């Protein structure tokens, strides 16, 4: 069985241990433990951990009234490696969004932005829509950054939830 390389990928844990051995605990008004958050200057929304709402079980990352932002988690990778990226997404109001896989150099800093991989729901029916794709790590890259996006939110009732997020390393002969 392949191992999910993300920490707290099902957004179910209040306190988690990170790959470097440090622990982190969820705080009110913040994304789920092990996840970070970014939003554009003109966006004035809020990230959070929805302990009650989830795709398969309670717990999900949520962004409310975030017009342009994302939940973020980063893993270490090597050029040429291949990864499957999956998640489930739920929206309310005018919310939209998908996953952007972006690359960083081993020492940090964005690179190869022209090779960003954009992933959107593959099915239009249902409350929780699956998102899936496969990416190959470009040359000179040391980090895969998963950006779970939020777009188009303006009103208080606009929200997007992500749950059961996964990044799996695939064998060369998959």
Short mmCIF file of N, CA, C and O in Angstrom, two decimals, residues 17 22 28 59 61 115-116 152-153:
data_model
loop_
_atom_site.label_atom_id
_atom_site.label_comp_id
_atom_site.label_asym_id
_atom_site.label_seq_id
_atom_site.Cartn_x
_atom_site.Cartn_y
_atom_site.Cartn_z
N UNK A 17 2.28 15.38 14.60
CA UNK A 17 3.74 15.39 14.54
C UNK A 17 4.15 15.58 13.08
O UNK A 17 3.70 14.85 12.19
N UNK A 22 8.83 17.75 15.05
CA UNK A 22 8.14 18.80 15.82
C UNK A 22 6.64 18.51 15.84
O UNK A 22 6.12 17.82 14.96
N UNK A 28 -7.59 28.34 16.89
CA UNK A 28 -8.82 28.97 16.38
C UNK A 28 -8.50 30.02 15.32
O UNK A 28 -7.55 30.79 15.46
N UNK A 59 -14.27 16.27 9.89
CA UNK A 59 -13.01 17.00 9.81
C UNK A 59 -12.66 17.37 8.39
O UNK A 59 -12.60 16.52 7.51
N UNK A 61 -10.60 20.93 6.03
CA UNK A 61 -10.09 22.30 5.98
C UNK A 61 -11.12 23.14 5.26
O UNK A 61 -11.68 22.72 4.25
N UNK A 115 5.18 25.29 -15.25
CA UNK A 115 4.86 23.87 -15.16
C UNK A 115 3.89 23.55 -14.03
O UNK A 115 3.72 22.38 -13.67
N UNK A 116 3.24 24.59 -13.48
CA UNK A 116 2.19 24.34 -12.48
C UNK A 116 1.19 23.36 -13.06
O UNK A 116 0.86 23.43 -14.25
N UNK A 152 -13.50 33.20 -6.01
CA UNK A 152 -14.84 33.70 -6.24
C UNK A 152 -15.71 33.92 -5.02
O UNK A 152 -16.90 34.16 -5.15
N UNK A 153 -15.15 33.89 -3.84
CA UNK A 153 -15.96 34.07 -2.64
C UNK A 153 -16.07 35.54 -2.29
O UNK A 153 -15.07 36.25 -2.27
#
